[in-house]
Amino acid sequence: MPAVALLVGSLFVEPVRVESTSMEPTLLSGDHLLVDDHAYRDASPRRGDLVVFEGSGATLVKRVVAVAGDTVAIEDGVLEVNGRAVEEPAVDPRTVDGMYYGPARVPAGTVFVLGDNRRHSVDSRQFGPVPVTKVTGRVILRWWPRPGRP
């Protein structure tokens, strides 16, 4: 999709199309999103944010699950941040059973991102924490779902 930025009120937004199944069921392949390009100009991503960043020559959309200084682990499919289990309503527990990762500390200036569809997501478990400087925006709206999606 060509790089197009729109000024809506005081927001700079960019349309982004989801190209993978890594964020199902939250986002489906083919969904169109509006991304706030200036969301992190004066702030850092927070746990739970859906962020857009450039990785491996592609635009990726993932969920921030841990921020700088946090310790992240996955124990038998359960995400733990700083030793506490995180409730993840968008993650199907049947698909993450038996999954393990870490623990790993998130370095300064980075965020740890995961796809909601853990079995089919390439994310920080493979490519490591994402530098905040590589995060290009925060998803603010799914504005054009794929056909057949409610």
Tab-separated table of C-alpha atoms in Angstrom:
chain	number	residue	atom	x	y	z
A	1	MET	CA	0.000	0.000	0.000
A	2	PRO	CA	1.447	3.434	-0.854
A	3	ALA	CA	2.515	5.583	2.069
A	4	VAL	CA	-0.314	8.043	2.598
A	5	ALA	CA	-0.663	10.151	5.712
A	6	LEU	CA	-3.883	11.960	6.463
A	7	LEU	CA	-4.507	14.807	8.869
A	8	VAL	CA	-7.731	14.143	10.766
A	9	GLY	CA	-8.324	16.874	13.302
A	10	SER	CA	-4.997	17.013	15.132
A	11	LEU	CA	-4.114	13.371	14.369
A	12	PHE	CA	-1.819	12.150	11.630
A	13	VAL	CA	-3.167	8.787	10.522
A	14	GLU	CA	-1.991	6.293	7.961
A	15	PRO	CA	-3.988	3.450	6.444
A	16	VAL	CA	-2.404	0.006	6.919
A	17	ARG	CA	-3.643	-3.339	5.587
A	18	VAL	CA	-3.177	-6.487	7.671
A	19	GLU	CA	-1.287	-9.043	5.583
A	20	SER	CA	-1.066	-12.049	7.934
A	21	THR	CA	-3.001	-14.195	10.392
A	22	SER	CA	-0.640	-13.474	13.314
A	23	MET	CA	-3.120	-11.178	15.109
A	24	GLU	CA	-6.235	-13.377	14.797
A	25	PRO	CA	-8.847	-13.226	16.208
A	26	THR	CA	-8.278	-9.510	16.945
A	27	LEU	CA	-7.335	-8.629	13.363
A	28	LEU	CA	-7.825	-10.775	10.286
A	29	SER	CA	-5.762	-10.837	7.120
A	30	GLY	CA	-7.266	-8.229	4.806
A	31	ASP	CA	-8.474	-5.890	7.550
A	32	HIS	CA	-7.707	-2.206	7.009
A	33	LEU	CA	-6.512	-0.115	9.944
A	34	LEU	CA	-5.965	3.539	10.739
A	35	VAL	CA	-2.674	4.094	12.535
A	36	ASP	CA	-1.780	7.187	14.570
A	37	ASP	CA	1.683	8.070	13.229
A	38	HIS	CA	2.388	10.515	16.055
A	39	ALA	CA	1.157	8.433	19.010
A	40	TYR	CA	4.676	7.917	20.329
A	41	ARG	CA	6.177	11.272	19.483
A	42	ASP	CA	6.091	12.321	23.163
A	43	ALA	CA	5.250	8.994	24.791
A	44	SER	CA	6.304	5.356	24.720
A	45	PRO	CA	4.213	2.329	23.787
A	46	ARG	CA	2.323	0.759	26.704
A	47	ARG	CA	1.427	-2.824	27.473
A	48	GLY	CA	-1.635	-3.804	25.433
A	49	ASP	CA	-1.092	-1.292	22.616
A	50	LEU	CA	-1.396	-2.610	19.066
A	51	VAL	CA	1.630	-1.160	17.309
A	52	VAL	CA	2.927	-0.952	13.765
A	53	PHE	CA	6.627	-1.233	12.984
A	54	GLU	CA	8.943	-2.121	10.141
A	55	GLY	CA	10.557	-5.539	10.361
A	56	SER	CA	12.247	-7.754	7.788
A	57	GLY	CA	11.158	-5.479	4.937
A	58	ALA	CA	7.469	-5.620	5.890
A	59	THR	CA	5.043	-3.573	7.939
A	60	LEU	CA	4.089	-5.626	11.005
A	61	VAL	CA	1.243	-5.257	13.497
A	62	LYS	CA	1.672	-6.817	16.959
A	63	ARG	CA	0.598	-6.336	20.578
A	64	VAL	CA	3.010	-4.834	23.120
A	65	VAL	CA	3.102	-7.272	26.052
A	66	ALA	CA	6.121	-5.908	27.946
A	67	VAL	CA	8.080	-2.661	28.070
A	68	ALA	CA	11.635	-1.697	28.998
A	69	GLY	CA	12.666	-3.143	32.357
A	70	ASP	CA	9.970	-5.829	32.391
A	71	THR	CA	10.765	-9.526	32.562
A	72	VAL	CA	8.667	-11.578	30.147
A	73	ALA	CA	8.117	-15.328	30.039
A	74	ILE	CA	5.635	-17.846	28.684
A	75	GLU	CA	5.066	-20.860	30.937
A	76	ASP	CA	2.928	-23.636	29.450
A	77	GLY	CA	1.148	-21.054	27.295
A	78	VAL	CA	0.568	-18.492	30.045
A	79	LEU	CA	2.147	-15.073	29.459
A	80	GLU	CA	3.935	-13.794	32.569
A	81	VAL	CA	5.210	-10.248	32.965
A	82	ASN	CA	7.313	-9.521	36.023
A	83	GLY	CA	6.373	-12.914	37.466
A	84	ARG	CA	2.611	-12.386	37.209
A	85	ALA	CA	0.241	-14.108	34.822
A	86	VAL	CA	-1.351	-11.753	32.303
A	87	GLU	CA	-4.992	-12.222	31.329
A	88	GLU	CA	-5.210	-12.311	27.541
A	89	PRO	CA	-8.818	-12.492	26.346
A	90	ALA	CA	-7.780	-12.424	22.657
A	91	VAL	CA	-5.503	-15.471	22.965
A	92	ASP	CA	-7.103	-18.908	22.667
A	93	PRO	CA	-5.563	-20.992	25.497
A	94	ARG	CA	-6.015	-24.184	23.468
A	95	THR	CA	-3.567	-22.902	20.855
A	96	VAL	CA	-0.769	-21.993	23.277
A	97	ASP	CA	-0.797	-25.061	25.535
A	98	GLY	CA	2.736	-26.373	25.946
A	99	MET	CA	4.370	-23.149	24.738
A	100	TYR	CA	7.433	-21.860	26.651
A	101	TYR	CA	9.691	-18.823	26.349
A	102	GLY	CA	12.178	-17.006	28.553
A	103	PRO	CA	12.311	-15.502	31.018
A	104	ALA	CA	13.956	-12.524	29.341
A	105	ARG	CA	14.408	-8.930	30.447
A	106	VAL	CA	13.266	-6.228	28.012
A	107	PRO	CA	16.175	-3.807	27.408
A	108	ALA	CA	15.884	-0.028	27.720
A	109	GLY	CA	14.463	1.653	24.631
A	110	THR	CA	12.604	-1.460	23.431
A	111	VAL	CA	9.245	-3.222	23.682
A	112	PHE	CA	8.412	-6.927	23.545
A	113	VAL	CA	5.667	-7.710	21.024
A	114	LEU	CA	3.606	-10.842	20.389
A	115	GLY	CA	0.911	-11.792	17.932
A	116	ASP	CA	-2.418	-12.858	19.444
A	117	ASN	CA	-2.275	-15.977	17.250
A	118	ARG	CA	0.895	-17.297	18.942
A	119	ARG	CA	1.187	-20.516	16.931
A	120	HIS	CA	1.284	-18.530	13.679
A	121	SER	CA	3.179	-15.412	14.667
A	122	VAL	CA	6.761	-14.384	14.107
A	123	ASP	CA	7.362	-11.886	16.878
A	124	SER	CA	9.792	-10.898	19.647
A	125	ARG	CA	10.259	-14.545	20.562
A	126	GLN	CA	12.121	-14.924	17.265
A	127	PHE	CA	13.477	-11.462	16.379
A	128	GLY	CA	13.877	-10.020	19.881
A	129	PRO	CA	12.560	-6.829	21.430
A	130	VAL	CA	11.671	-4.014	19.016
A	131	PRO	CA	13.450	-0.666	19.413
A	132	VAL	CA	10.893	2.034	20.211
A	133	THR	CA	12.497	4.090	17.431
A	134	LYS	CA	11.261	1.445	14.928
A	135	VAL	CA	7.632	1.702	16.104
A	136	THR	CA	5.868	3.870	13.530
A	137	GLY	CA	2.442	4.145	15.139
A	138	ARG	CA	-0.449	2.839	17.233
A	139	VAL	CA	-3.544	1.196	15.763
A	140	ILE	CA	-6.563	3.361	16.550
A	141	LEU	CA	-9.283	1.885	14.350
A	142	ARG	CA	-10.181	-1.065	12.133
A	143	TRP	CA	-12.106	0.788	9.450
A	144	TRP	CA	-12.604	-1.702	6.668
A	145	PRO	CA	-12.962	-5.343	7.610
A	146	ARG	CA	-12.507	-8.093	5.088
A	147	PRO	CA	-15.694	-9.433	3.428
A	148	GLY	CA	-17.859	-11.507	5.738
A	149	ARG	CA	-16.398	-10.069	8.938
A	150	PRO	CA	-18.872	-8.513	11.371
